[in-house]
Amino acid sequence: MSETIGVGILGLGVVGSGVIKMIMENKESLYQKTGNHLSIERILVQDKAKERDIEIDSEVLTTDANDVLNHADIDIIIEVIGGVEEAKLHIQQALRNKKHVVTANKDLIALYGPELHQLAKQNGCDLLYEASVGGGIPIIRGLNDGLAADEIKEIMGIINGTTNYILTKMEESAVPFKEALADAQELGFAEADPTADIEGLDAARKMSILSRIAFSTNVKLSDIETNGINNLSLVDLEYGKQLGYTMKLIGLAKSNNGTIEISVQPTFIAKGHPLAGVKDEYNAVYVRGKSVGETMFYGPGAGSLPTATAIMSDVIEVAKNIQLGVNGKTIIEGPSKKGMTPPNEQYSQFFLRLHVKDEVGSFAHISQLFQDMDISFKRILQTPMKKQQSAEIILVTHHTSLENFMNAISKLQDMDVLRSIESYYRVEGEVEE
Amino acid sequence: MSETIGVGILGLGVVGSGVIKMIMENKESLYQKTGNHLSIERILVQDKAKERDIEIDSEVLTTDANDVLNHADIDIIIEVIGGVEEAKLHIQQALRNKKHVVTANKDLIALYGPELHQLAKQNGCDLLYEASVGGGIPIIRGLNDGLAADEIKEIMGIINGTTNYILTKMEESAVPFKEALADAQELGFAEADPTADIEGLDAARKMSILSRIAFSTNVKLSDIETNGINNLSLVDLEYGKQLGYTMKLIGLAKSNNGTIEISVQPTFIAKGHPLAGVKDEYNAVYVRGKSVGETMFYGPGAGSLPTATAIMSDVIEVAKNIQLGVNGKTIIEGPSKKGMTPPNEQYSQFFLRLHVKDEVGSFAHISQLFQDMDISFKRILQTPMKKQQSAEIILVTHHTSLENFMNAISKLQDMDVLRSIESYYRVEGEVEE
């Protein structure tokens, strides 16, 4: 058994720097926890001469990935370059060279997780990615180990800090989406190109990883109904607030009698729900298990040091496994094939905002339609509008199937009294009166 | 390698029944997760003839602990009888017989954890107790594995469901303590003798376990400043609410420059704080790490199935370790000796309620005293009282040391304008104005 474990790092951005800082500052406690010293042997960078915040021996820097991937003294490779194709090639080469891999790369794991797992197993290597979902929140361990004995029924995640920051800002300061986005960009909570975040793609990738773990099933990204927050209006948020809801971008993964429903969409969450209090750039994953009931894991979803904390928890696990000689032997349940839940079995409450002609009987017509479709309301708000002799109606339904609700929407559109369907969203939780 | 792992259970109350239910209902997934079948060989009960909710082959029931502890086919013993001395003897015997032990027994682990760990290690056995703190919340794994790489700075736990239910009831329905307690007893959230819960002893035992894990130090229960909720008045809760706080029984463990501060006490939590939303019988553990920042683990703190979920997560870990041949090899950091933080280095905000003579200059006298002691206020409320020509004053201080605050209290008592010190509490978090 070696007393020193060699570490190679691919990428030296903010997260890579955080990892190095943690390894340097916690030498003694890492040794106590793993029984080994961790030694950083090589770091792949784009530019060796670039000035950096942390002190690193320039000898360990290299611009050639092979110096890291083929290095004889390296046991663990930490991948923090991001991107998909290049990172994939690097990780494959690392695993073939019998090096354990720890990565924060959600895009890669969402797309190629099962295939890379297979390769890791063939080579007796560990492949871990706690940092890929929820930054510093140990949610993957929570599902894999903490709730190992339970049957997970539902996951609801606020797993994108950018959109949660924007939504909090919109609600609390009543600023429109664009302004809140600009604010987030200025503070570094949103990227220059925020598309993947605000359109929900980032959250969808993370949900595919979480549902693979929770439901042992591989879901194609294209099977995840994905809607972002870029079209949200302050009007809806304001009405939601009046009714006791807060708007969150929710990644939902739910087991329905053997099928799985997965989506990412703006959802009104009732104020008393544990997810309702998750503000700003924070993330949280709410898990409902058959036996455990409701649990929630809360924490920072991004950031250099929180992400580095998650990466280092994986590194410690790999190092312990090396010490015990059990790498690549994690017993993983084979993915079972579970179908996607059809819309007639996806049940939810819905919020709906309509403009109708402001005349006698408008609302009666509309309520008749919903009654005919067996959809009942828990809340109704009707307000006359100044212009156009219209009235605005807000409805919150009791649980009904997505199919039924969408049929109602389509029938509404044919009604003479309707001026426009302004918006509709899913609703979770019960507002205490 | 055996294909069947024998399980013995000490105790068949609600939690024991939950464990048996989970083992029976999840046979297939347990096999997939551990590579072994779990077989319940013997269960220690008090009365074999008693009617039970679950179907159990009467052959496996025994009233003699030795039938379980010395059984040749039993690999893992699950201890759910509770109590301290007898449970300790059983667990010692089990470990000496090379049987791995999983227990939910917080009292035992709080008192004898280190000694039993030692014995487990000597015998190459696992000793796990995820269920001892926070019921179904995987908080021990969260600290041990998920945040393994981080330096924990502070833990604040709502880790007693009974008191949290009572406090929620008092605040939301404005009923006094005794009534809320009676209500909790009726609903089964409080025991017939609720002393250990309402006086904070149960929470103190759990804090000693959490701080052992987080700070690698052994704290005597007598070193934990422990106050319960039995003297809380509705008046204080009402004022707290007005000022933006909610009252929680908080277990606090904090690292202060190499020393540790541990207490259990009623504490006002600012409304925006993640712990403020934890209601009813739910538990949550808020963890602040040097690198990860703020995280929180939320879930059911008690109950048959949630507790059984935690126990089964330990059983799965033991079973995996058996499969891999690495039991008892967990690398545990040796406990370091850390002193307790002296009161002059324990910093906090404080809430203080006073009755003073309602005369000109009363408040000026009092504020002069605090100014002299370098304690400044963030909130002040003064209300005239109907009787006795008194006024009620509520103060919330900025951060000051416990020693300084207690000195101020003692000087207050000598002041002529003071009628009485009604109450004082710690305060955590910032209320957003």
PDB file of C-alpha atoms in Angstrom, chain A residues 22 25-26 29-35 136-138 141-142 144-151 172 272 274 277 279 282 290-300 305-306 308-310 312-313 316 320 323-324 326 329-334 432, chain B residues 22 25-26 29-35 136-138 141-142 144-151 172 272 274 277 279 282 290-300 305-306 308-310 312-313 316 320 323-324 326 329-334 432:
ATOM      1  CA  MET A  22      -8.266  22.555  -0.028  1.00  0.00           C
ATOM      2  CA  GLU A  25      -4.644  23.651   3.546  1.00  0.00           C
ATOM      3  CA  ASN A  26      -5.928  20.329   4.886  1.00  0.00           C
ATOM      4  CA  SER A  29      -6.702  16.086   8.197  1.00  0.00           C
ATOM      5  CA  LEU A  30      -6.705  14.483   4.738  1.00  0.00           C
ATOM      6  CA  TYR A  31      -3.961  12.173   5.924  1.00  0.00           C
ATOM      7  CA  GLN A  32      -5.947  11.269   9.031  1.00  0.00           C
ATOM      8  CA  LYS A  33      -9.060  10.620   6.979  1.00  0.00           C
ATOM      9  CA  THR A  34      -7.503   8.563   4.197  1.00  0.00           C
ATOM     10  CA  GLY A  35      -4.328   7.129   5.694  1.00  0.00           C
ATOM     11  CA  GLY A 136     -21.557  21.622  -2.197  1.00  0.00           C
ATOM     12  CA  ILE A 137     -24.722  19.708  -1.246  1.00  0.00           C
ATOM     13  CA  PRO A 138     -23.957  16.008  -0.732  1.00  0.00           C
ATOM     14  CA  ARG A 141     -24.303  10.475  -1.432  1.00  0.00           C
ATOM     15  CA  GLY A 142     -27.618  11.257   0.231  1.00  0.00           C
ATOM     16  CA  ASN A 144     -26.895   6.536  -2.865  1.00  0.00           C
ATOM     17  CA  ASP A 145     -26.072   5.888   0.774  1.00  0.00           C
ATOM     18  CA  GLY A 146     -28.253   7.799   3.216  1.00  0.00           C
ATOM     19  CA  LEU A 147     -31.513   6.799   1.577  1.00  0.00           C
ATOM     20  CA  ALA A 148     -30.149   3.568   0.110  1.00  0.00           C
ATOM     21  CA  ALA A 149     -32.756   1.392   1.785  1.00  0.00           C
ATOM     22  CA  ASP A 150     -35.713   3.494   0.781  1.00  0.00           C
ATOM     23  CA  GLU A 151     -37.831   3.556  -2.342  1.00  0.00           C
ATOM     24  CA  GLU A 172     -38.575  40.462  -3.734  1.00  0.00           C
ATOM     25  CA  GLY A 272     -45.186  26.418   3.842  1.00  0.00           C
ATOM     26  CA  PRO A 274     -39.637  23.388   2.558  1.00  0.00           C
ATOM     27  CA  GLY A 277     -37.713  29.228   1.651  1.00  0.00           C
ATOM     28  CA  LYS A 279     -33.644  31.881  -1.853  1.00  0.00           C
ATOM     29  CA  TYR A 282     -28.962  28.577  -3.027  1.00  0.00           C
ATOM     30  CA  LYS A 290     -41.751   5.700   0.695  1.00  0.00           C
ATOM     31  CA  SER A 291     -40.400   5.059   4.187  1.00  0.00           C
ATOM     32  CA  VAL A 292     -38.486   8.176   5.164  1.00  0.00           C
ATOM     33  CA  GLY A 293     -41.179  10.598   4.079  1.00  0.00           C
ATOM     34  CA  GLU A 294     -40.013  14.123   3.303  1.00  0.00           C
ATOM     35  CA  THR A 295     -36.363  15.128   3.451  1.00  0.00           C
ATOM     36  CA  MET A 296     -34.490  18.051   1.992  1.00  0.00           C
ATOM     37  CA  PHE A 297     -30.827  18.777   1.327  1.00  0.00           C
ATOM     38  CA  TYR A 298     -29.968  22.484   1.183  1.00  0.00           C
ATOM     39  CA  GLY A 299     -26.789  24.380   0.369  1.00  0.00           C
ATOM     40  CA  PRO A 300     -24.720  26.392  -2.090  1.00  0.00           C
ATOM     41  CA  LEU A 305     -14.998  26.253  -2.581  1.00  0.00           C
ATOM     42  CA  PRO A 306     -18.414  24.578  -2.199  1.00  0.00           C
ATOM     43  CA  ALA A 308     -14.305  21.872  -4.367  1.00  0.00           C
ATOM     44  CA  THR A 309     -15.726  20.486  -1.097  1.00  0.00           C
ATOM     45  CA  ALA A 310     -17.879  18.045  -3.064  1.00  0.00           C
ATOM     46  CA  MET A 312     -12.750  16.491  -2.285  1.00  0.00           C
ATOM     47  CA  SER A 313     -15.405  14.300  -0.643  1.00  0.00           C
ATOM     48  CA  ILE A 316     -11.416  11.091   0.007  1.00  0.00           C
ATOM     49  CA  LYS A 320     -10.063   5.316   1.248  1.00  0.00           C
ATOM     50  CA  GLN A 323      -6.251   2.106   1.077  1.00  0.00           C
ATOM     51  CA  LEU A 324      -8.770  -0.737   1.390  1.00  0.00           C
ATOM     52  CA  VAL A 326     -11.755  -1.977  -3.164  1.00  0.00           C
ATOM     53  CA  LYS A 329     -16.213  -2.564  -6.705  1.00  0.00           C
ATOM     54  CA  THR A 330     -19.127  -0.394  -5.766  1.00  0.00           C
ATOM     55  CA  ILE A 331     -22.153  -2.547  -6.252  1.00  0.00           C
ATOM     56  CA  ILE A 332     -24.428  -0.672  -8.593  1.00  0.00           C
ATOM     57  CA  GLU A 333     -27.938  -1.746  -9.312  1.00  0.00           C
ATOM     58  CA  GLY A 334     -28.247  -2.315 -13.048  1.00  0.00           C
ATOM     59  CA  GLU A 432     -52.405  27.042   4.818  1.00  0.00           C
TER      60      GLU A 432
ATOM     61  CA  MET B  22     -38.270  -2.841   5.143  1.00  0.00           C
ATOM     62  CA  GLU B  25     -40.527  -5.603   1.372  1.00  0.00           C
ATOM     63  CA  ASN B  26     -37.229  -4.756  -0.303  1.00  0.00           C
ATOM     64  CA  SER B  29     -33.370  -4.257  -4.124  1.00  0.00           C
ATOM     65  CA  LEU B  30     -31.365  -5.085  -0.984  1.00  0.00           C
ATOM     66  CA  TYR B  31     -29.832  -7.986  -2.864  1.00  0.00           C
ATOM     67  CA  GLN B  32     -28.966  -5.746  -5.777  1.00  0.00           C
ATOM     68  CA  LYS B  33     -27.426  -3.145  -3.491  1.00  0.00           C
ATOM     69  CA  THR B  34     -25.393  -5.456  -1.291  1.00  0.00           C
ATOM     70  CA  GLY B  35     -24.827  -8.580  -3.372  1.00  0.00           C
ATOM     71  CA  GLY B 136     -34.413   9.608   8.829  1.00  0.00           C
ATOM     72  CA  ILE B 137     -32.040  12.475   8.009  1.00  0.00           C
ATOM     73  CA  PRO B 138     -28.673  11.136   6.828  1.00  0.00           C
ATOM     74  CA  ARG B 141     -23.142  10.349   6.703  1.00  0.00           C
ATOM     75  CA  GLY B 142     -23.432  13.971   5.595  1.00  0.00           C
ATOM     76  CA  ASN B 144     -18.602  11.933   7.808  1.00  0.00           C
ATOM     77  CA  ASP B 145     -18.611  11.586   4.037  1.00  0.00           C
ATOM     78  CA  GLY B 146     -20.340  14.435   2.224  1.00  0.00           C
ATOM     79  CA  LEU B 147     -18.499  17.178   4.087  1.00  0.00           C
ATOM     80  CA  ALA B 148     -15.460  15.025   4.858  1.00  0.00           C
ATOM     81  CA  ALA B 149     -13.045  17.425   3.205  1.00  0.00           C
ATOM     82  CA  ASP B 150     -14.337  20.515   4.895  1.00  0.00           C
ATOM     83  CA  GLU B 151     -13.565  22.088   8.226  1.00  0.00           C
ATOM     84  CA  GLU B 172     -49.068  29.339  15.499  1.00  0.00           C
ATOM     85  CA  GLY B 272     -35.057  34.362   6.691  1.00  0.00           C
ATOM     86  CA  PRO B 274     -33.077  28.220   6.775  1.00  0.00           C
ATOM     87  CA  GLY B 277     -39.018  27.283   8.322  1.00  0.00           C
ATOM     88  CA  LYS B 279     -41.972  23.282  11.657  1.00  0.00           C
ATOM     89  CA  TYR B 282     -39.564  17.939  11.688  1.00  0.00           C
ATOM     90  CA  LYS B 290     -15.248  26.761   6.107  1.00  0.00           C
ATOM     91  CA  SER B 291     -15.357  25.885   2.409  1.00  0.00           C
ATOM     92  CA  VAL B 292     -18.887  24.737   1.690  1.00  0.00           C
ATOM     93  CA  GLY B 293     -20.555  27.629   3.462  1.00  0.00           C
ATOM     94  CA  GLU B 294     -24.123  27.028   4.635  1.00  0.00           C
ATOM     95  CA  THR B 295     -25.847  23.682   4.185  1.00  0.00           C
ATOM     96  CA  MET B 296     -28.868  22.162   5.841  1.00  0.00           C
ATOM     97  CA  PHE B 297     -30.240  18.630   6.136  1.00  0.00           C
ATOM     98  CA  TYR B 298     -33.990  18.446   6.747  1.00  0.00           C
ATOM     99  CA  GLY B 299     -36.377  15.589   7.424  1.00  0.00           C
ATOM    100  CA  PRO B 300     -38.414  13.548   9.886  1.00  0.00           C
ATOM    101  CA  LEU B 305     -40.177   4.002   9.090  1.00  0.00           C
ATOM    102  CA  PRO B 306     -37.908   7.068   8.890  1.00  0.00           C
ATOM    103  CA  ALA B 308     -35.838   2.249  10.054  1.00  0.00           C
ATOM    104  CA  THR B 309     -34.613   3.885   6.833  1.00  0.00           C
ATOM    105  CA  ALA B 310     -31.564   5.225   8.645  1.00  0.00           C
ATOM    106  CA  MET B 312     -31.200   0.084   6.977  1.00  0.00           C
ATOM    107  CA  SER B 313     -28.735   2.515   5.368  1.00  0.00           C
ATOM    108  CA  ILE B 316     -26.515  -1.826   3.724  1.00  0.00           C
ATOM    109  CA  LYS B 320     -21.345  -4.008   1.423  1.00  0.00           C
ATOM    110  CA  GLN B 323     -18.983  -8.314   0.584  1.00  0.00           C
ATOM    111  CA  LEU B 324     -15.754  -6.338   0.158  1.00  0.00           C
ATOM    112  CA  VAL B 326     -13.348  -4.380   4.807  1.00  0.00           C
ATOM    113  CA  LYS B 329     -11.424  -0.716   8.753  1.00  0.00           C
ATOM    114  CA  THR B 330     -13.079   2.659   8.545  1.00  0.00           C
ATOM    115  CA  ILE B 331     -10.328   5.153   9.090  1.00  0.00           C
ATOM    116  CA  ILE B 332     -11.411   7.332  11.944  1.00  0.00           C
ATOM    117  CA  GLU B 333      -9.588  10.421  12.949  1.00  0.00           C
ATOM    118  CA  GLY B 334      -8.482  10.019  16.564  1.00  0.00           C
ATOM    119  CA  GLU B 432     -34.323  41.633   6.769  1.00  0.00           C
TER     120      GLU B 432
END
